Amino acid sequence: MASASVSELVIFIAAISVAAGVSGALVTTVGGITDSLDDRGASVSAAIETDVEIISDPGSGALYDAGTVRLLVKNTGERPLPAEATGIEVLVDGRYVSPSDYDVTVLDGDAWRGGAVVRIAVSRPLSSGPHRATVVVDSERETIRFRA
């Protein structure tokens, strides 16, 4: 009788040890998943708060003149954006434009806050005909088609 109690006690202690090991591994895994979700949530939140619109009128003829493409881009999001060439990517006709080939000027105040507009002046000679320009800010992409 006593040997049965001892063997049951040994099995019980082994089961408790295995359960403690499994629960420790689960706590570590859940903690890692929680940290990952927190990081991803902050990234998604920033992406949701970022929105830009190209407000230039493609039919006005003001978009392209004498080798310069002038884009008016409005921050329609909730957070301020970097108003410098290093924070904005520009493509003209699908070709990347180096930040040294364009200037960014804030038109409404000194920062590109929500509701403010920047002018991006791209030095790029274009042939006559249809063209497109794309502006990318923090993975937010806007494209405009125009004629030179």
CSV table of N, CA and C in Angstrom, one decimal:
chain,number,residue,atom,x,y,z
A,1,MET,N,0.8,-1.2,0.0
A,1,MET,CA,0.0,0.0,0.0
A,1,MET,C,0.9,1.2,0.0
A,2,ALA,N,1.9,1.2,0.8
A,2,ALA,CA,2.8,2.4,0.9
A,2,ALA,C,3.5,2.6,-0.4
A,3,SER,N,3.9,1.5,-1.1
A,3,SER,CA,4.6,1.7,-2.4
A,3,SER,C,3.7,2.3,-3.4
A,4,ALA,N,2.4,2.1,-3.4
A,4,ALA,CA,1.5,2.7,-4.3
A,4,ALA,C,1.4,4.2,-4.1
A,5,SER,N,1.4,4.6,-2.8
A,5,SER,CA,1.3,6.0,-2.5
A,5,SER,C,2.6,6.7,-2.9
A,6,VAL,N,3.7,6.1,-2.7
A,6,VAL,CA,5.0,6.7,-3.1
A,6,VAL,C,5.0,6.8,-4.7
A,7,SER,N,4.6,5.8,-5.4
A,7,SER,CA,4.6,5.9,-6.8
A,7,SER,C,3.7,7.0,-7.3
A,8,GLU,N,2.5,7.1,-6.7
A,8,GLU,CA,1.6,8.1,-7.1
A,8,GLU,C,2.1,9.5,-6.8
A,9,LEU,N,2.8,9.6,-5.7
A,9,LEU,CA,3.5,10.9,-5.3
A,9,LEU,C,4.5,11.3,-6.3
A,10,VAL,N,5.3,10.3,-6.7
A,10,VAL,CA,6.4,10.6,-7.7
A,10,VAL,C,5.7,11.0,-9.1
A,11,ILE,N,4.7,10.3,-9.5
A,11,ILE,CA,4.0,10.7,-10.7
A,11,ILE,C,3.3,12.1,-10.6
A,12,PHE,N,2.8,12.4,-9.4
A,12,PHE,CA,2.2,13.7,-9.2
A,12,PHE,C,3.3,14.8,-9.3
A,13,ILE,N,4.4,14.6,-8.7
A,13,ILE,CA,5.5,15.6,-8.7
A,13,ILE,C,6.0,15.8,-10.1
A,14,ALA,N,6.1,14.7,-10.9
A,14,ALA,CA,6.6,14.8,-12.3
A,14,ALA,C,5.5,15.5,-13.1
A,15,ALA,N,4.3,15.3,-12.9
A,15,ALA,CA,3.2,16.0,-13.6
A,15,ALA,C,3.3,17.5,-13.3
A,16,ILE,N,3.4,17.9,-12.0
A,16,ILE,CA,3.5,19.3,-11.6
A,16,ILE,C,4.8,19.9,-12.3
A,17,SER,N,5.9,19.2,-12.3
A,17,SER,CA,7.1,19.7,-12.9
A,17,SER,C,6.9,20.0,-14.4
A,18,VAL,N,6.3,19.1,-15.1
A,18,VAL,CA,6.1,19.2,-16.5
A,18,VAL,C,5.1,20.4,-16.8
A,19,ALA,N,4.1,20.5,-16.0
A,19,ALA,CA,3.1,21.6,-16.1
A,19,ALA,C,3.8,22.9,-15.8
A,20,ALA,N,4.7,23.0,-14.9
A,20,ALA,CA,5.4,24.3,-14.6
A,20,ALA,C,6.3,24.6,-15.8
A,21,GLY,N,7.0,23.7,-16.3
A,21,GLY,CA,7.8,23.9,-17.5
A,21,GLY,C,7.0,24.4,-18.7
A,22,VAL,N,5.9,23.8,-19.0
A,22,VAL,CA,5.0,24.2,-20.1
A,22,VAL,C,4.5,25.6,-19.8
A,23,SER,N,4.0,25.9,-18.6
A,23,SER,CA,3.4,27.2,-18.4
A,23,SER,C,4.5,28.3,-18.5
A,24,GLY,N,5.7,28.0,-18.0
A,24,GLY,CA,6.8,28.9,-18.2
A,24,GLY,C,7.1,29.2,-19.6
A,25,ALA,N,7.1,28.2,-20.5
A,25,ALA,CA,7.3,28.4,-21.9
A,25,ALA,C,6.2,29.2,-22.5
A,26,LEU,N,5.0,29.0,-22.1
A,26,LEU,CA,3.8,29.7,-22.6
A,26,LEU,C,3.9,31.2,-22.2
A,27,VAL,N,4.2,31.4,-21.0
A,27,VAL,CA,4.3,32.8,-20.5
A,27,VAL,C,5.4,33.6,-21.3
A,28,THR,N,6.5,33.0,-21.6
A,28,THR,CA,7.5,33.6,-22.4
A,28,THR,C,7.0,33.9,-23.8
A,29,THR,N,6.4,32.9,-24.4
A,29,THR,CA,5.9,33.0,-25.8
A,29,THR,C,4.8,34.1,-25.8
A,30,VAL,N,3.9,34.1,-24.9
A,30,VAL,CA,2.8,35.1,-24.9
A,30,VAL,C,3.4,36.5,-24.7
A,31,GLY,N,4.4,36.6,-23.8
A,31,GLY,CA,5.1,37.9,-23.6
A,31,GLY,C,5.7,38.4,-24.9
A,32,GLY,N,6.4,37.5,-25.7
A,32,GLY,CA,7.0,37.9,-26.9
A,32,GLY,C,5.9,38.3,-28.0
A,33,ILE,N,4.8,37.6,-28.0
A,33,ILE,CA,3.7,38.0,-28.9
A,33,ILE,C,3.1,39.4,-28.5
A,34,THR,N,3.0,39.6,-27.3
A,34,THR,CA,2.4,40.9,-26.8
A,34,THR,C,3.3,42.0,-27.2
A,35,ASP,N,4.7,41.9,-27.0
A,35,ASP,CA,5.6,42.9,-27.4
A,35,ASP,C,5.6,43.2,-28.9
A,36,SER,N,5.5,42.1,-29.6
A,36,SER,CA,5.4,42.2,-31.1
A,36,SER,C,4.1,43.0,-31.5
A,37,LEU,N,3.0,42.6,-30.9
A,37,LEU,CA,1.7,43.3,-31.2
A,37,LEU,C,1.8,44.8,-30.8
A,38,ASP,N,2.4,45.1,-29.7
A,38,ASP,CA,2.5,46.5,-29.3
A,38,ASP,C,3.3,47.3,-30.4
A,39,ASP,N,4.5,46.7,-30.8
A,39,ASP,CA,5.3,47.4,-31.8
A,39,ASP,C,4.5,47.6,-33.1
A,40,ARG,N,3.8,46.5,-33.6
A,40,ARG,CA,3.1,46.6,-34.8
A,40,ARG,C,1.9,47.6,-34.7
A,41,GLY,N,1.3,47.6,-33.5
A,41,GLY,CA,0.2,48.5,-33.3
A,41,GLY,C,0.6,50.0,-33.4
A,42,ALA,N,1.8,50.3,-32.9
A,42,ALA,CA,2.3,51.7,-33.0
A,42,ALA,C,2.6,52.0,-34.5
A,43,SER,N,3.1,51.0,-35.2
A,43,SER,CA,3.4,51.3,-36.6
A,43,SER,C,2.1,51.5,-37.4
A,44,VAL,N,1.1,50.7,-37.2
A,44,VAL,CA,-0.2,50.8,-37.9
A,44,VAL,C,-0.8,52.1,-37.5
A,45,SER,N,-0.7,52.5,-36.2
A,45,SER,CA,-1.3,53.8,-35.8
A,45,SER,C,-0.7,54.9,-36.6
A,46,ALA,N,0.6,54.9,-36.7
A,46,ALA,CA,1.3,56.0,-37.4
A,46,ALA,C,0.9,56.0,-38.9
A,47,ALA,N,0.7,54.8,-39.5
A,47,ALA,CA,0.3,54.7,-40.9
A,47,ALA,C,-1.1,55.2,-41.1
A,48,ILE,N,-2.0,55.0,-40.1
A,48,ILE,CA,-3.4,55.4,-40.2
A,48,ILE,C,-3.4,56.9,-40.1
A,49,GLU,N,-2.6,57.5,-39.2
A,49,GLU,CA,-2.6,59.0,-39.0
A,49,GLU,C,-1.9,59.7,-40.1
A,50,THR,N,-1.2,59.0,-41.1
A,50,THR,CA,-0.5,59.6,-42.2
A,50,THR,C,-1.4,59.6,-43.4
A,51,ASP,N,-1.6,60.8,-44.0
A,51,ASP,CA,-2.4,60.8,-45.3
A,51,ASP,C,-1.9,62.1,-46.0
A,52,VAL,N,-1.7,62.0,-47.3
A,52,VAL,CA,-1.3,63.1,-48.1
A,52,VAL,C,-2.2,63.1,-49.4
A,53,GLU,N,-2.4,64.3,-49.9
A,53,GLU,CA,-3.1,64.4,-51.2
A,53,GLU,C,-2.4,65.4,-52.1
A,54,ILE,N,-2.2,65.0,-53.4
A,54,ILE,CA,-1.6,66.0,-54.3
A,54,ILE,C,-2.8,66.8,-54.8
A,55,ILE,N,-2.7,68.1,-54.5
A,55,ILE,CA,-3.9,69.0,-54.8
A,55,ILE,C,-3.6,69.9,-56.0
A,56,SER,N,-2.5,69.7,-56.7
A,56,SER,CA,-2.2,70.4,-57.9
A,56,SER,C,-3.3,70.1,-59.0
A,57,ASP,N,-3.6,71.1,-59.8
A,57,ASP,CA,-4.6,71.0,-60.9
A,57,ASP,C,-3.8,70.6,-62.1
A,58,PRO,N,-4.0,69.3,-62.6
A,58,PRO,CA,-3.2,68.9,-63.8
A,58,PRO,C,-3.6,69.6,-65.1
A,59,GLY,N,-4.8,70.2,-65.1
A,59,GLY,CA,-5.3,70.8,-66.3
A,59,GLY,C,-4.9,72.3,-66.4
A,60,SER,N,-4.3,72.8,-65.4
A,60,SER,CA,-4.0,74.3,-65.4
A,60,SER,C,-2.7,74.7,-66.1
A,61,GLY,N,-1.8,73.7,-66.4
A,61,GLY,CA,-0.6,74.1,-67.0
A,61,GLY,C,0.5,74.6,-66.0
A,62,ALA,N,0.1,74.7,-64.7
A,62,ALA,CA,1.0,75.2,-63.7
A,62,ALA,C,1.9,74.0,-63.1
A,63,LEU,N,1.6,72.8,-63.5
A,63,LEU,CA,2.3,71.7,-62.9
A,63,LEU,C,3.7,71.6,-63.5
A,64,TYR,N,3.8,71.9,-64.8
A,64,TYR,CA,5.1,71.8,-65.4
A,64,TYR,C,5.4,73.0,-66.2
A,65,ASP,N,6.6,73.6,-66.0
A,65,ASP,CA,7.0,74.8,-66.7
A,65,ASP,C,8.6,74.9,-66.7
A,66,ALA,N,9.1,75.0,-67.9
A,66,ALA,CA,10.6,75.3,-68.1
A,66,ALA,C,11.5,74.3,-67.3
A,67,GLY,N,11.2,73.0,-67.4
A,67,GLY,CA,12.0,72.0,-66.8
A,67,GLY,C,11.8,71.8,-65.3
A,68,THR,N,10.7,72.3,-64.8
A,68,THR,CA,10.4,72.1,-63.4
A,68,THR,C,9.0,71.6,-63.2
A,69,VAL,N,8.9,70.5,-62.5
A,69,VAL,CA,7.5,69.9,-62.1
A,69,VAL,C,7.2,70.5,-60.7
A,70,ARG,N,6.1,71.2,-60.6
A,70,ARG,CA,5.7,71.8,-59.3
A,70,ARG,C,4.5,71.1,-58.8
A,71,LEU,N,4.6,70.4,-57.6
A,71,LEU,CA,3.5,69.6,-57.0
A,71,LEU,C,3.1,70.3,-55.7
A,72,LEU,N,1.8,70.5,-55.5
A,72,LEU,CA,1.3,70.9,-54.3
A,72,LEU,C,0.7,69.7,-53.5
A,73,VAL,N,1.3,69.5,-52.4
A,73,VAL,CA,0.9,68.3,-51.6
A,73,VAL,C,0.4,68.7,-50.2
A,74,LYS,N,-0.8,68.3,-49.9
A,74,LYS,CA,-1.5,68.6,-48.6
A,74,LYS,C,-1.4,67.5,-47.7
A,75,ASN,N,-1.0,67.8,-46.4
A,75,ASN,CA,-1.1,66.8,-45.3
A,75,ASN,C,-2.5,66.7,-44.8
A,76,THR,N,-3.2,65.7,-45.2
A,76,THR,CA,-4.6,65.5,-44.8
A,76,THR,C,-4.7,64.5,-43.6
A,77,GLY,N,-3.5,64.2,-43.1
A,77,GLY,CA,-3.5,63.3,-41.9
A,77,GLY,C,-3.6,64.0,-40.6
A,78,GLU,N,-3.4,63.3,-39.5
A,78,GLU,CA,-3.5,63.9,-38.2
A,78,GLU,C,-2.2,64.2,-37.6
A,79,ARG,N,-1.1,63.8,-38.1
A,79,ARG,CA,0.2,64.0,-37.5
A,79,ARG,C,1.1,64.9,-38.4
A,80,PRO,N,2.0,65.6,-37.8
A,80,PRO,CA,3.0,66.4,-38.6
A,80,PRO,C,3.9,65.5,-39.4
A,81,LEU,N,4.3,65.9,-40.6
A,81,LEU,CA,5.2,65.1,-41.4
A,81,LEU,C,6.5,65.9,-41.7
A,82,PRO,N,7.5,65.1,-42.0
A,82,PRO,CA,8.8,65.8,-42.3
A,82,PRO,C,8.7,66.6,-43.6
A,83,ALA,N,8.9,67.9,-43.5
A,83,ALA,CA,8.9,68.7,-44.8
A,83,ALA,C,10.3,68.9,-45.3
A,84,GLU,N,10.9,67.8,-45.6
A,84,GLU,CA,12.3,67.9,-46.2
A,84,GLU,C,12.4,66.8,-47.2
A,85,ALA,N,13.4,66.9,-48.1
A,85,ALA,CA,13.5,66.0,-49.1
A,85,ALA,C,13.9,64.6,-48.6
A,86,THR,N,14.5,64.5,-47.5
A,86,THR,CA,14.9,63.2,-47.0
A,86,THR,C,13.7,62.4,-46.4
A,87,GLY,N,12.5,63.1,-46.1
A,87,GLY,CA,11.4,62.4,-45.6
A,87,GLY,C,10.3,62.2,-46.7
A,88,ILE,N,10.6,62.6,-47.9
A,88,ILE,CA,9.6,62.5,-49.0
A,88,ILE,C,10.3,61.8,-50.2
A,89,GLU,N,9.7,60.9,-50.8
A,89,GLU,CA,10.2,60.2,-52.0
A,89,GLU,C,9.4,60.7,-53.2
A,90,VAL,N,10.0,61.0,-54.3
A,90,VAL,CA,9.3,61.5,-55.5
A,90,VAL,C,9.8,60.6,-56.7
A,91,LEU,N,8.8,60.2,-57.5
A,91,LEU,CA,9.0,59.5,-58.7
A,91,LEU,C,8.3,60.3,-59.9
A,92,VAL,N,9.0,60.5,-61.0
A,92,VAL,CA,8.4,61.1,-62.1
A,92,VAL,C,8.5,60.1,-63.3
A,93,ASP,N,7.4,59.7,-63.8
A,93,ASP,CA,7.3,58.7,-64.9
A,93,ASP,C,7.9,57.4,-64.4
A,94,GLY,N,7.7,57.1,-63.1
A,94,GLY,CA,8.2,55.8,-62.6
A,94,GLY,C,9.7,55.8,-62.3
A,95,ARG,N,10.3,56.9,-62.5
A,95,ARG,CA,11.8,56.9,-62.2
A,95,ARG,C,12.0,57.7,-60.9
A,96,TYR,N,12.8,57.1,-60.0
A,96,TYR,CA,13.2,57.8,-58.7
A,96,TYR,C,13.9,59.1,-59.0
A,97,VAL,N,13.5,60.1,-58.2
A,97,VAL,CA,14.2,61.4,-58.3
A,97,VAL,C,15.0,61.5,-57.0
A,98,SER,N,16.3,61.8,-57.2
A,98,SER,CA,17.2,62.0,-56.0
A,98,SER,C,16.7,63.2,-55.2
A,99,PRO,N,16.8,63.2,-53.9
A,99,PRO,CA,16.5,64.3,-53.1
A,99,PRO,C,17.2,65.6,-53.4
A,100,SER,N,18.4,65.5,-54.0
A,100,SER,CA,19.2,66.6,-54.4
A,100,SER,C,18.6,67.3,-55.7
A,101,ASP,N,17.6,66.6,-56.3
A,101,ASP,CA,17.0,67.2,-57.5
A,101,ASP,C,15.6,67.8,-57.3
A,102,TYR,N,15.2,68.0,-56.0
A,102,TYR,CA,14.0,68.7,-55.8
A,102,TYR,C,14.0,69.4,-54.4
A,103,ASP,N,13.2,70.5,-54.3
A,103,ASP,CA,13.1,71.3,-53.1
A,103,ASP,C,11.7,71.2,-52.5
A,104,VAL,N,11.7,71.2,-51.2
A,104,VAL,CA,10.4,71.1,-50.5
A,104,VAL,C,10.2,72.4,-49.7
A,105,THR,N,9.1,73.1,-50.0
A,105,THR,CA,8.8,74.4,-49.3
A,105,THR,C,7.4,74.3,-48.6
A,106,VAL,N,7.4,74.6,-47.3
A,106,VAL,CA,6.1,74.6,-46.6
A,106,VAL,C,5.4,75.9,-46.9
A,107,LEU,N,4.2,75.9,-47.4
A,107,LEU,CA,3.5,77.1,-47.8
A,107,LEU,C,2.6,77.7,-46.7
A,108,ASP,N,2.2,76.9,-45.8
A,108,ASP,CA,1.3,77.3,-44.7
A,108,ASP,C,2.1,77.2,-43.4
A,109,GLY,N,2.9,78.2,-43.0
A,109,GLY,CA,3.6,78.2,-41.8
A,109,GLY,C,5.0,77.6,-41.9
A,110,ASP,N,5.5,77.1,-40.8
A,110,ASP,CA,6.8,76.6,-40.8
A,110,ASP,C,7.0,75.1,-40.6
A,111,ALA,N,5.8,74.4,-40.5
A,111,ALA,CA,5.8,72.9,-40.3
A,111,ALA,C,4.7,72.3,-41.2
A,112,TRP,N,4.9,71.1,-41.6
A,112,TRP,CA,3.9,70.4,-42.4
A,112,TRP,C,3.0,69.7,-41.5
A,113,ARG,N,2.1,70.4,-40.8
A,113,ARG,CA,1.1,69.9,-40.0
A,113,ARG,C,-0.1,69.5,-40.8
A,114,GLY,N,-1.1,68.9,-40.1
A,114,GLY,CA,-2.3,68.5,-40.7
A,114,GLY,C,-3.0,69.7,-41.3
A,115,GLY,N,-3.4,69.7,-42.6
A,115,GLY,CA,-4.0,70.8,-43.3
A,115,GLY,C,-3.0,71.7,-44.0
A,116,ALA,N,-1.8,71.6,-43.7
A,116,ALA,CA,-0.7,72.4,-44.4
A,116,ALA,C,-0.3,71.9,-45.7
A,117,VAL,N,0.2,72.7,-46.6
A,117,VAL,CA,0.5,72.4,-47.9
A,117,VAL,C,2.0,72.6,-48.1
A,118,VAL,N,2.7,71.7,-48.9
A,118,VAL,CA,4.1,71.9,-49.3
A,118,VAL,C,4.1,72.0,-50.8
A,119,ARG,N,5.1,72.7,-51.3
A,119,ARG,CA,5.4,72.7,-52.8
A,119,ARG,C,6.6,71.9,-53.0
A,120,ILE,N,6.6,70.9,-53.9
A,120,ILE,CA,7.7,70.2,-54.2
A,120,ILE,C,8.1,70.6,-55.6
A,121,ALA,N,9.3,71.2,-55.8
A,121,ALA,CA,9.7,71.6,-57.1
A,121,ALA,C,10.8,70.7,-57.6
A,122,VAL,N,10.5,69.9,-58.6
A,122,VAL,CA,11.4,68.8,-59.1
A,122,VAL,C,12.1,69.4,-60.4
A,123,SER,N,13.4,69.4,-60.4
A,123,SER,CA,14.1,69.8,-61.7
A,123,SER,C,14.2,68.6,-62.5
A,124,ARG,N,13.4,68.5,-63.6
A,124,ARG,CA,13.3,67.4,-64.5
A,124,ARG,C,12.8,67.8,-65.8
A,125,PRO,N,13.6,67.9,-66.9
A,125,PRO,CA,13.1,68.2,-68.2
A,125,PRO,C,12.2,67.1,-68.7
A,126,LEU,N,11.1,67.4,-69.3
A,126,LEU,CA,10.1,66.4,-69.8
A,126,LEU,C,9.8,66.7,-71.2
A,127,SER,N,9.6,65.6,-72.0
A,127,SER,CA,9.1,65.8,-73.3
A,127,SER,C,7.6,66.1,-73.3
A,128,SER,N,7.1,66.7,-74.4
A,128,SER,CA,5.7,67.0,-74.4
A,128,SER,C,4.9,65.6,-74.5
A,129,GLY,N,3.7,65.7,-73.8
A,129,GLY,CA,2.9,64.5,-73.8
A,129,GLY,C,2.5,64.1,-72.3
A,130,PRO,N,1.9,63.0,-72.2
A,130,PRO,CA,1.4,62.6,-70.8
A,130,PRO,C,2.5,62.1,-69.9
A,131,HIS,N,2.4,62.5,-68.6
A,131,HIS,CA,3.4,62.1,-67.6
A,131,HIS,C,2.6,61.8,-66.3
A,132,ARG,N,3.4,61.3,-65.3
A,132,ARG,CA,2.8,61.1,-64.0
A,132,ARG,C,3.9,61.3,-63.0
A,133,ALA,N,3.4,61.8,-61.8
A,133,ALA,CA,4.3,62.1,-60.7
A,133,ALA,C,3.7,61.4,-59.5
A,134,THR,N,4.6,60.7,-58.7
A,134,THR,CA,4.2,60.0,-57.5
A,134,THR,C,4.9,60.6,-56.3
A,135,VAL,N,4.2,60.8,-55.2
A,135,VAL,CA,4.8,61.3,-54.0
A,135,VAL,C,4.6,60.2,-52.9
A,136,VAL,N,5.6,59.8,-52.2
A,136,VAL,CA,5.5,58.8,-51.1
A,136,VAL,C,6.0,59.4,-49.8
A,137,VAL,N,5.2,59.4,-48.8
A,137,VAL,CA,5.5,59.9,-47.5
A,137,VAL,C,5.1,58.8,-46.5
A,138,ASP,N,6.1,58.2,-45.8
A,138,ASP,CA,5.8,57.2,-44.8
A,138,ASP,C,4.9,56.1,-45.4
A,139,SER,N,5.2,55.6,-46.5
A,139,SER,CA,4.4,54.5,-47.2
A,139,SER,C,3.0,55.0,-47.7
A,140,GLU,N,2.7,56.2,-47.5
A,140,GLU,CA,1.5,56.8,-48.1
A,140,GLU,C,1.8,57.3,-49.5
A,141,ARG,N,1.1,56.8,-50.5
A,141,ARG,CA,1.5,57.1,-51.9
A,141,ARG,C,0.3,57.8,-52.6
A,142,GLU,N,0.7,58.9,-53.3
A,142,GLU,CA,-0.3,59.6,-54.2
A,142,GLU,C,0.3,59.8,-55.5
A,143,THR,N,-0.5,59.7,-56.6
A,143,THR,CA,0.0,59.9,-57.9
A,143,THR,C,-0.9,60.8,-58.7
A,144,ILE,N,-0.3,61.6,-59.6
A,144,ILE,CA,-1.1,62.6,-60.4
A,144,ILE,C,-0.6,62.4,-61.8
A,145,ARG,N,-1.5,62.4,-62.8
A,145,ARG,CA,-1.2,62.4,-64.2
A,145,ARG,C,-1.4,63.8,-64.8
A,146,PHE,N,-0.5,64.2,-65.7
A,146,PHE,CA,-0.5,65.5,-66.3
A,146,PHE,C,0.1,65.5,-67.6
A,147,ARG,N,0.0,66.5,-68.3
A,147,ARG,CA,0.6,66.7,-69.7
A,147,ARG,C,1.6,67.8,-69.6
A,148,ALA,N,2.7,67.6,-70.3
A,148,ALA,CA,3.8,68.6,-70.3
A,148,ALA,C,3.6,69.4,-71.6
